[in-house]
Short mmCIF file of C-alpha atoms in Angstrom, two decimals:
data_model
loop_
_atom_site.label_atom_id
_atom_site.label_comp_id
_atom_site.label_asym_id
_atom_site.label_seq_id
_atom_site.Cartn_x
_atom_site.Cartn_y
_atom_site.Cartn_z
CA MET A 1 -14.33 36.58 51.05
CA ALA A 2 -15.67 33.46 52.73
CA GLY A 3 -15.43 31.21 49.70
CA THR A 4 -11.69 31.76 49.26
CA HIS A 5 -10.73 30.20 52.59
CA ARG A 6 -8.89 26.91 52.24
CA SER A 7 -9.06 24.19 54.87
CA ARG A 8 -5.86 22.91 56.43
CA GLY A 9 -5.26 19.47 57.76
CA ALA A 10 -7.62 17.04 55.99
CA ARG A 11 -4.71 15.03 54.62
CA SER A 12 -4.35 11.30 54.16
CA ALA A 13 -1.06 9.72 55.08
CA PRO A 14 0.67 7.77 52.30
CA PRO A 15 -0.59 4.18 52.21
CA SER A 16 1.41 1.87 54.46
CA ARG A 17 0.40 -1.51 55.74
CA GLY A 18 2.77 -1.04 58.64
CA GLY A 19 1.15 2.24 59.62
CA ARG A 20 -1.87 0.73 61.23
CA ILE A 21 -2.50 1.58 64.84
CA LEU A 22 -1.62 -1.33 67.16
CA LEU A 23 -0.56 -3.59 64.29
CA TRP A 24 2.96 -3.76 65.71
CA THR A 25 1.69 -6.00 68.54
CA ALA A 26 -0.23 -8.53 66.41
CA GLY A 27 2.53 -11.09 65.74
CA GLY A 28 3.65 -11.48 69.33
CA LEU A 29 0.16 -11.35 70.74
CA ALA A 30 -0.93 -14.10 68.35
CA LEU A 31 1.66 -16.48 69.77
CA LEU A 32 0.80 -15.67 73.38
CA VAL A 33 -2.96 -15.59 73.00
CA LEU A 34 -3.23 -18.85 71.09
CA ALA A 35 -0.88 -20.86 73.32
CA PRO A 36 -1.17 -19.71 76.97
CA THR A 37 0.39 -22.85 78.52
CA GLY A 38 3.72 -23.68 80.15
CA ALA A 39 6.41 -21.02 79.75
CA LEU A 40 4.25 -19.18 77.25
CA GLY A 41 1.43 -19.28 79.77
CA TRP A 42 3.63 -17.52 82.34
CA LEU A 43 4.58 -14.87 79.77
CA TYR A 44 0.93 -14.49 78.81
CA HIS A 45 -0.20 -13.83 82.37
CA GLN A 46 2.79 -11.57 83.06
CA LEU A 47 2.08 -9.37 80.04
CA ASN A 48 -1.67 -9.56 80.50
CA GLY A 49 -1.24 -8.34 84.08
CA ASN A 50 0.80 -5.35 82.92
CA ILE A 51 -2.22 -3.73 81.27
CA GLN A 52 -4.10 -1.34 83.53
CA ALA A 53 -7.88 -1.05 83.30
CA ALA A 54 -9.86 2.08 84.17
CA ASP A 55 -13.64 1.92 84.33
CA ILE A 56 -14.87 5.40 83.38
CA GLU A 57 -18.52 4.78 82.52
CA ASP A 58 -19.81 6.61 85.59
CA ARG A 59 -17.72 9.69 84.69
CA LEU A 60 -19.08 10.18 81.19
CA GLY A 61 -22.50 11.48 82.17
CA ASP A 62 -25.92 10.89 80.65
CA ASP A 63 -25.75 13.54 77.92
CA ARG A 64 -23.76 11.45 75.47
CA PRO A 65 -24.32 11.23 71.69
CA GLU A 66 -26.51 8.42 70.43
CA ASP A 67 -24.61 5.32 69.30
CA LEU A 68 -25.71 5.18 65.65
CA SER A 69 -23.57 2.15 64.77
CA PRO A 70 -23.21 -0.23 67.74
CA ASP A 71 -21.16 -2.81 65.81
CA ALA A 72 -18.48 -0.31 64.80
CA MET A 73 -15.61 0.58 67.16
CA THR A 74 -14.58 4.17 67.85
CA ILE A 75 -11.50 4.44 70.05
CA LEU A 76 -9.68 7.35 71.64
CA VAL A 77 -5.91 6.78 71.49
CA ALA A 78 -3.96 9.26 73.61
CA GLY A 79 -0.29 9.62 74.44
CA SER A 80 0.07 10.58 78.10
CA ASP A 81 2.87 13.13 78.37
CA THR A 82 3.32 12.82 82.12
CA ARG A 83 6.75 13.69 83.57
CA GLU A 84 6.30 11.37 86.56
CA GLY A 85 9.34 9.19 87.09
CA THR A 86 11.65 11.22 84.83
CA ASP A 87 13.40 13.22 87.60
CA GLY A 88 12.91 16.40 85.61
CA ALA A 89 14.84 15.12 82.59
CA TYR A 90 12.15 16.40 80.21
CA GLY A 91 11.20 19.55 82.07
CA GLN A 92 8.68 20.05 84.83
CA ALA A 93 4.96 19.68 84.18
CA GLU A 94 2.33 18.98 86.81
CA GLY A 95 -0.23 16.28 86.18
CA MET A 96 -0.82 14.83 82.73
CA ARG A 97 -0.85 16.19 79.24
CA SER A 98 -1.51 14.62 75.87
CA ASP A 99 0.65 15.62 72.93
CA THR A 100 -0.91 12.94 70.73
CA MET A 101 -4.65 12.40 70.34
CA LEU A 102 -6.25 10.13 67.75
CA VAL A 103 -9.77 8.92 67.08
CA VAL A 104 -9.70 5.47 65.46
CA HIS A 105 -12.92 4.31 63.82
CA VAL A 106 -13.12 0.66 62.74
CA ALA A 107 -16.16 0.01 60.55
CA ALA A 108 -18.84 -2.43 61.65
CA ASN A 109 -18.07 -4.68 58.66
CA ARG A 110 -14.31 -4.46 59.46
CA GLU A 111 -13.63 -3.61 55.79
CA TRP A 112 -12.30 -0.09 56.39
CA ALA A 113 -10.95 2.14 59.14
CA THR A 114 -10.21 5.83 59.57
CA VAL A 115 -7.65 7.34 61.93
CA VAL A 116 -8.30 11.03 62.70
CA SER A 117 -5.53 13.09 64.31
CA ILE A 118 -6.78 15.81 66.65
CA PRO A 119 -4.43 18.83 66.87
CA ARG A 120 -3.74 19.49 70.53
CA ASP A 121 -4.12 23.23 69.87
CA SER A 122 -7.74 22.78 68.73
CA TRP A 123 -9.83 25.50 70.42
CA VAL A 124 -12.97 23.77 71.69
CA SER A 125 -15.60 23.90 74.39
CA ILE A 126 -14.57 21.81 77.41
CA PRO A 127 -17.49 20.53 79.50
CA ALA A 128 -17.59 20.13 83.27
CA CYS A 129 -15.38 17.20 84.26
CA ASP A 130 -14.84 15.14 87.39
CA LEU A 131 -11.53 16.28 88.92
CA GLY A 132 -11.15 13.16 91.05
CA ASP A 133 -11.41 14.96 94.38
CA GLY A 134 -15.17 15.27 94.66
CA THR A 135 -15.30 18.51 92.64
CA ARG A 136 -16.00 19.31 89.00
CA SER A 137 -14.43 21.83 86.65
CA GLU A 138 -16.42 24.68 85.17
CA PRO A 139 -17.41 24.48 81.49
CA HIS A 140 -15.15 26.75 79.44
CA HIS A 141 -13.25 27.04 76.17
CA GLY A 142 -9.62 26.12 75.67
CA LYS A 143 -7.13 23.84 73.93
CA ILE A 144 -8.47 20.32 73.60
CA ASN A 145 -5.48 18.74 75.36
CA GLU A 146 -6.44 20.72 78.47
CA SER A 147 -9.24 18.19 78.92
CA PHE A 148 -6.67 15.43 79.44
CA ALA A 149 -4.82 17.57 81.98
CA LEU A 150 -8.01 18.49 83.85
CA GLY A 151 -9.22 14.93 84.26
CA GLY A 152 -5.72 13.73 85.12
CA MET A 153 -4.88 16.37 87.72
CA ASN A 154 -4.45 13.67 90.37
CA GLY A 155 -2.44 11.37 88.11
CA ASP A 156 -5.53 9.35 87.17
CA VAL A 157 -5.34 8.16 83.56
CA GLY A 158 -8.99 7.10 83.68
CA GLY A 159 -10.03 10.59 84.73
CA ALA A 160 -7.91 12.12 81.96
CA ALA A 161 -9.50 9.80 79.39
CA ALA A 162 -13.02 10.47 80.68
CA CYS A 163 -12.70 14.26 80.42
CA THR A 164 -11.15 13.94 76.96
CA ILE A 165 -13.94 11.66 75.77
CA ARG A 166 -16.58 14.04 77.13
CA THR A 167 -14.88 16.90 75.30
CA LEU A 168 -14.59 15.00 72.03
CA GLU A 169 -18.18 13.80 72.18
CA GLN A 170 -19.50 17.30 72.89
CA ASN A 171 -17.53 18.85 70.04
CA THR A 172 -17.94 16.10 67.44
CA GLY A 173 -21.27 14.43 68.17
CA LEU A 174 -19.38 11.14 67.78
CA ARG A 175 -19.82 8.40 70.39
CA ILE A 176 -16.48 7.10 71.73
CA ASP A 177 -16.63 3.41 72.67
CA ASN A 178 -13.17 2.70 74.09
CA PHE A 179 -9.88 4.32 74.97
CA ILE A 180 -6.19 3.40 74.94
CA SER A 181 -3.57 5.53 76.68
CA LEU A 182 0.18 4.99 76.22
CA ASP A 183 2.38 6.77 78.74
CA PHE A 184 5.38 9.01 78.12
CA LEU A 185 8.15 6.56 79.05
CA GLY A 186 6.53 3.52 77.44
CA PHE A 187 7.09 4.87 73.96
CA LYS A 188 10.80 5.27 74.70
CA ASP A 189 11.07 1.67 75.97
CA MET A 190 9.27 0.35 72.88
CA VAL A 191 11.82 1.96 70.58
CA ASP A 192 14.74 0.68 72.64
CA ALA A 193 13.28 -2.85 72.57
CA LEU A 194 13.46 -2.70 68.77
CA GLY A 195 17.09 -1.60 68.85
CA GLY A 196 16.08 1.84 67.62
CA VAL A 197 14.07 3.13 64.65
CA ASP A 198 15.53 4.41 61.38
CA VAL A 199 14.69 7.90 60.14
CA CYS A 200 16.07 10.17 57.43
CA LEU A 201 16.18 13.93 58.09
CA ASP A 202 16.49 16.58 55.41
CA GLU A 203 17.90 19.05 57.92
CA PRO A 204 19.36 18.91 61.44
CA ILE A 205 17.13 19.32 64.49
CA GLN A 206 18.21 21.14 67.61
CA ASP A 207 15.42 21.66 70.13
CA ASP A 208 16.15 22.29 73.80
CA LYS A 209 12.45 22.07 74.76
CA ALA A 210 12.16 18.57 73.31
CA HIS A 211 15.65 17.66 74.57
CA VAL A 212 16.85 16.49 71.18
CA GLY A 213 19.76 17.27 68.87
CA LEU A 214 19.97 15.35 65.59
CA GLU A 215 22.17 15.63 62.51
CA ALA A 216 20.77 15.71 58.98
CA GLY A 217 20.73 12.42 57.09
CA CYS A 218 19.68 8.83 57.76
CA GLN A 219 20.24 7.49 61.26
CA THR A 220 18.86 5.14 63.91
CA LEU A 221 17.14 6.85 66.83
CA ASP A 222 17.23 5.26 70.26
CA GLY A 223 14.27 5.68 72.60
CA GLU A 224 15.53 8.94 74.07
CA ASP A 225 16.07 10.62 70.70
CA ALA A 226 12.88 9.14 69.26
CA LEU A 227 10.88 10.62 72.12
CA GLY A 228 12.40 14.02 71.45
CA PHE A 229 11.80 13.68 67.71
CA VAL A 230 8.08 13.02 68.00
CA ARG A 231 7.70 15.82 70.56
CA VAL A 232 9.67 18.47 68.67
CA ARG A 233 7.59 21.31 67.31
CA TYR A 234 8.84 24.90 67.24
CA SER A 235 12.29 24.35 65.74
CA VAL A 236 11.14 22.32 62.71
CA GLY A 237 9.13 23.37 59.65
CA ASP A 238 6.43 25.95 60.36
CA GLY A 239 6.43 25.22 64.10
CA SER A 240 2.80 24.11 64.04
CA ASP A 241 1.12 21.21 65.79
CA ILE A 242 -0.08 20.06 62.35
CA GLY A 243 3.53 19.63 61.24
CA ARG A 244 4.27 17.64 64.37
CA ILE A 245 1.30 15.35 63.66
CA ASP A 246 2.71 14.64 60.19
CA ARG A 247 6.11 13.73 61.66
CA GLN A 248 4.50 11.53 64.30
CA GLN A 249 2.52 9.65 61.67
CA ASP A 250 5.66 9.13 59.56
CA PHE A 251 7.60 7.90 62.59
CA MET A 252 4.86 5.47 63.62
CA ARG A 253 4.89 3.98 60.12
CA SER A 254 8.67 3.44 60.43
CA LEU A 255 8.28 1.97 63.91
CA ALA A 256 5.60 -0.43 62.71
CA GLU A 257 7.64 -1.59 59.74
CA GLN A 258 10.68 -2.23 61.91
CA ALA A 259 8.61 -4.00 64.53
CA ARG A 260 7.36 -6.41 61.89
CA SER A 261 10.89 -7.14 60.66
CA ARG A 262 12.76 -7.24 63.99
CA LEU A 263 10.44 -9.04 66.37
CA THR A 264 11.53 -12.52 65.33
CA ASP A 265 13.97 -12.72 68.24
CA PRO A 266 12.15 -14.01 71.37
CA THR A 267 14.00 -11.69 73.73
CA ALA A 268 13.32 -8.62 71.61
CA LEU A 269 9.70 -9.71 71.24
CA TYR A 270 9.21 -10.04 74.98
CA ASP A 271 10.97 -6.74 75.73
CA PHE A 272 8.81 -4.98 73.17
CA LEU A 273 5.55 -6.47 74.39
CA ASP A 274 6.54 -5.83 78.00
CA ALA A 275 7.18 -2.15 77.16
CA VAL A 276 3.88 -1.87 75.31
CA THR A 277 1.70 -3.58 77.91
CA SER A 278 3.40 -1.89 80.88
CA SER A 279 2.58 1.48 79.35
CA LEU A 280 -1.06 0.83 78.50
CA THR A 281 -4.18 1.89 80.33
CA THR A 282 -7.47 1.04 78.64
CA ASP A 283 -11.15 0.70 79.40
CA PRO A 284 -12.09 -2.74 80.81
CA GLU A 285 -13.32 -4.00 77.43
CA LEU A 286 -9.84 -3.69 75.89
CA ALA A 287 -7.79 -4.46 79.02
CA GLY A 288 -6.17 -7.73 78.00
CA LEU A 289 -4.00 -9.43 75.40
CA ARG A 290 -6.96 -11.17 73.81
CA PRO A 291 -9.08 -8.06 73.07
CA LEU A 292 -6.02 -6.10 71.90
CA TYR A 293 -4.99 -8.98 69.67
CA ASP A 294 -8.51 -9.16 68.24
CA LEU A 295 -8.38 -5.43 67.52
CA ALA A 296 -4.97 -5.77 65.86
CA GLU A 297 -6.25 -8.65 63.75
CA ASP A 298 -9.26 -6.60 62.65
CA LEU A 299 -6.93 -3.83 61.54
CA ARG A 300 -4.52 -6.22 59.84
CA GLY A 301 -7.35 -7.63 57.75
CA ILE A 302 -8.29 -4.25 56.27
CA PRO A 303 -6.96 -3.66 52.73
CA GLU A 304 -4.36 -0.89 52.45
CA GLU A 305 -6.55 1.22 50.21
CA ASN A 306 -9.34 1.15 52.81
CA LEU A 307 -7.28 2.61 55.65
CA THR A 308 -7.38 6.40 55.82
CA PHE A 309 -5.32 8.78 57.97
CA LEU A 310 -6.77 12.29 58.30
CA THR A 311 -6.29 15.36 60.45
CA VAL A 312 -9.37 17.31 61.48
CA PRO A 313 -9.92 20.09 58.89
CA ASN A 314 -8.84 23.29 60.61
CA TYR A 315 -7.59 26.85 60.18
CA PRO A 316 -5.73 29.34 62.41
CA ARG A 317 -8.00 30.88 65.04
CA GLU A 318 -6.36 34.26 64.49
CA LEU A 319 -8.51 34.57 61.35
CA ASP A 320 -11.47 34.90 63.73
CA VAL A 321 -9.73 36.25 66.84
CA PRO A 322 -6.63 38.21 65.67
CA GLU A 323 -4.92 38.18 69.06
CA ASP A 324 -4.91 34.36 69.19
CA THR A 325 -1.91 33.23 67.15
CA ALA A 326 -1.46 29.92 68.95
CA ASN A 327 -4.59 27.86 68.28
CA VAL A 328 -6.66 26.37 65.48
CA VAL A 329 -10.41 26.12 64.90
CA TRP A 330 -12.08 23.20 63.19
CA ASP A 331 -13.14 24.10 59.68
CA GLN A 332 -16.88 23.90 59.06
CA PRO A 333 -18.79 22.31 57.49
CA SER A 334 -15.93 19.92 56.67
CA ALA A 335 -15.21 18.84 60.27
CA ASP A 336 -18.86 18.19 61.08
CA LEU A 337 -19.24 16.29 57.80
CA LEU A 338 -16.30 14.06 58.75
CA PHE A 339 -17.55 13.28 62.25
CA ASP A 340 -21.16 12.86 61.14
CA SER A 341 -20.09 10.30 58.55
CA LEU A 342 -18.09 8.33 61.12
CA ALA A 343 -21.02 8.43 63.55
CA ARG A 344 -23.17 6.83 60.82
CA ASP A 345 -20.36 4.37 60.00
CA GLU A 346 -19.96 5.81 56.51
CA ARG A 347 -16.48 6.00 55.08
CA MET A 348 -15.05 9.41 54.16
CA THR A 349 -11.75 9.96 52.39
CA GLU A 350 -9.65 13.04 51.77
CA ASP A 351 -11.14 13.28 48.28
CA ASP A 352 -14.67 13.13 49.72
CA LEU A 353 -13.88 16.00 52.08
CA ALA A 354 -12.31 18.04 49.30
CA ALA A 355 -15.36 17.51 47.09
CA ALA A 356 -17.70 18.54 49.90
CA ALA A 357 -15.63 21.67 50.51
CA GLU A 358 -15.92 22.57 46.82
CA GLU A 359 -19.70 22.25 47.00
CA SER A 360 -19.94 24.24 50.23
CA PRO A 361 -17.05 26.73 50.47
CA ALA A 362 -16.08 27.42 54.06
CA THR A 363 -17.57 30.39 55.89
CA ARG A 364 -15.62 31.69 58.86
CA PRO A 365 -17.40 32.80 62.05
CA SER A 366 -16.03 36.33 61.57
CA ASP A 367 -18.10 36.54 58.36
CA VAL A 368 -21.30 35.94 60.33
CA GLN A 369 -23.15 38.89 61.88
CA VAL A 370 -25.64 38.05 64.60
CA ARG A 371 -27.82 39.84 67.13
CA VAL A 372 -28.71 38.00 70.32
CA LEU A 373 -32.16 38.12 71.91
CA ASN A 374 -32.81 36.77 75.39
CA GLY A 375 -35.80 34.45 75.49
CA THR A 376 -34.92 32.73 78.74
CA GLY A 377 -36.19 35.30 81.22
CA VAL A 378 -32.78 35.17 82.95
CA THR A 379 -31.35 38.67 83.32
CA GLY A 380 -28.06 39.16 81.47
CA GLN A 381 -28.29 35.98 79.40
CA ALA A 382 -28.09 37.79 76.05
CA ALA A 383 -24.90 39.57 77.07
CA GLU A 384 -23.36 36.33 78.31
CA VAL A 385 -24.18 34.50 75.07
CA ALA A 386 -22.91 37.46 73.04
CA GLU A 387 -19.59 37.26 74.86
CA GLN A 388 -19.36 33.52 74.17
CA LEU A 389 -20.10 34.07 70.48
CA GLY A 390 -17.49 36.82 70.33
CA ASP A 391 -14.92 34.47 71.85
CA ALA A 392 -15.83 32.01 69.09
CA GLY A 393 -15.10 34.65 66.46
CA PHE A 394 -18.67 35.61 65.48
CA THR A 395 -19.49 39.27 64.87
CA VAL A 396 -22.16 40.26 67.40
CA VAL A 397 -23.94 43.46 66.34
CA GLY A 398 -26.38 43.83 69.23
CA THR A 399 -28.33 42.28 72.09
CA GLY A 400 -31.84 42.61 73.44
CA ASN A 401 -34.85 40.80 74.83
CA ALA A 402 -37.17 38.57 72.83
CA ASP A 403 -40.94 39.07 72.78
CA GLY A 404 -41.70 36.63 75.57
CA GLU A 405 -39.93 33.51 76.76
CA ALA A 406 -38.81 30.79 74.35
CA ALA A 407 -38.52 27.07 75.10
CA THR A 408 -36.08 26.42 72.26
CA THR A 409 -33.12 28.26 70.76
CA VAL A 410 -33.79 29.45 67.21
CA ILE A 411 -31.60 31.11 64.59
CA GLY A 412 -33.55 33.29 62.18
CA TYR A 413 -31.86 34.15 58.88
CA PRO A 414 -32.62 36.54 56.02
CA GLU A 415 -32.77 35.30 52.43
CA GLY A 416 -29.35 34.21 51.18
CA LEU A 417 -27.85 33.59 54.62
CA ALA A 418 -28.88 29.98 55.21
CA GLU A 419 -25.21 28.94 55.11
CA HIS A 420 -24.36 31.46 57.83
CA ALA A 421 -27.22 30.14 59.94
CA GLU A 422 -26.00 26.56 59.53
CA LEU A 423 -22.50 27.54 60.63
CA LEU A 424 -23.87 29.20 63.76
CA ALA A 425 -26.17 26.23 64.41
CA ALA A 426 -23.16 23.90 64.22
CA ARG A 427 -21.74 25.75 67.24
CA LEU A 428 -25.04 25.70 69.18
CA PRO A 429 -26.12 22.08 69.73
CA GLY A 430 -29.89 21.71 69.45
CA ALA A 431 -30.51 25.12 67.88
CA ALA A 432 -33.04 25.25 65.03
CA THR A 433 -32.82 27.48 61.97
CA GLU A 434 -35.69 29.16 60.14
CA PRO A 435 -36.15 31.93 57.54
CA ASP A 436 -36.72 35.32 59.16
CA ASP A 437 -36.65 38.67 57.34
CA THR A 438 -37.78 40.77 60.31
CA GLY A 439 -34.25 41.57 61.52
CA PRO A 440 -31.61 43.93 60.15
CA PRO A 441 -30.39 43.15 56.61
CA GLY A 442 -27.45 40.74 56.51
CA VAL A 443 -27.81 39.83 60.19
CA LEU A 444 -28.87 36.57 61.85
CA THR A 445 -31.22 36.74 64.83
CA LEU A 446 -30.40 34.31 67.61
CA THR A 447 -33.22 33.86 70.11
CA VAL A 448 -31.78 32.12 73.15
CA GLY A 449 -34.27 29.64 74.59
CA ALA A 450 -34.49 27.66 77.79
CA ASP A 451 -32.68 24.73 76.12
CA TYR A 452 -29.55 26.77 75.38
CA GLY A 453 -26.49 24.63 76.08
CA GLY A 454 -23.54 26.88 75.30
CA VAL A 455 -21.23 27.48 72.33
CA ARG A 456 -19.41 24.48 70.95
CA GLY A 457 -15.82 24.89 69.77
CA GLY A 458 -15.68 28.62 70.32
#
């Protein structure tokens, strides 16, 4: 029954002032930004020059979501899991991957912020992306972190960020303003600059894939072990990417707290900031100590109770596609509600999402029956769309041709199935819904028009 499905993942992290993204850099950056003269001036320019800038505007295309709140900031934060420079110590992997993907939204009034973790196993639609060699990828469906790998096939962080932003914007409707990428080895150096980070483990961890072996109990992790800890997945808990996100958030809170307490020593401060800045690639707007310091200050000024950590509401894709036991699908309407609220710069908490889910119990795509009619005049279009909907988990009961050509894509629904129509419309950007009792009972009628743009998140 559709109404019994429970969403996974829309959880807030426990309040922690130290858990704010980028806050760990604020103290040191303040000193350097406000006094760039003499020896400090040399340090300032050295660290400022470490930060790489990648201008990606011309790779994002013209079909971007409208910016509904220009004074807010919405930032992609991605951890680049490249193996370059590791001599195979962490396994072999061509190009770039992203094991950590966050969307950070800082409100226009700077009074609240929301950090949304994106599971890397999210099954989404990936648009055509610039591959950096004069060619473009084909639109398709896959894990969301594939977008980072596609754009970064030639080792180009900017390309990786551009393809990821295009994918996020297409699947969320949320305009991304900036990006920050921290590379694989930089995280390790940051931890070592702090002299390690303290963690307490309820049980031992032994994971050959993540190259980590840890005893149970409280201990200080050096950079090598910390890197393995945040990457470990299959040997801990339920083996899910959601569990790994929780551990990463907990570790980042510990790292931030220890950064605040340990960075009083000038040498440790410089080593830490050198590790951070040497590992960063950002868009030109954030590529410097001053803009990063300003961002950190904005975050530091937000009251604890107004900072929210969430994970995109999701459920296992095998509930829609039984043979897929590896991926998750974003739970609707909760996920759309979250991203729509951020696009409008309206705060949404875990309690808000839970209340919305109570009012509109989740319907899974497999609960929705639909017949597909071709109104484009293009031979075979109905069958192609039916296959795409089937891949997204919808139950397609038939195909055919519409009575004439249609300019727009329309979903007709019988009485009582408006919720089913809205779920389908959420996967078909631009599709309209309207009452229609001319089709089979209990079945939606999708008339594919000339404006059809593919299935989102299927």
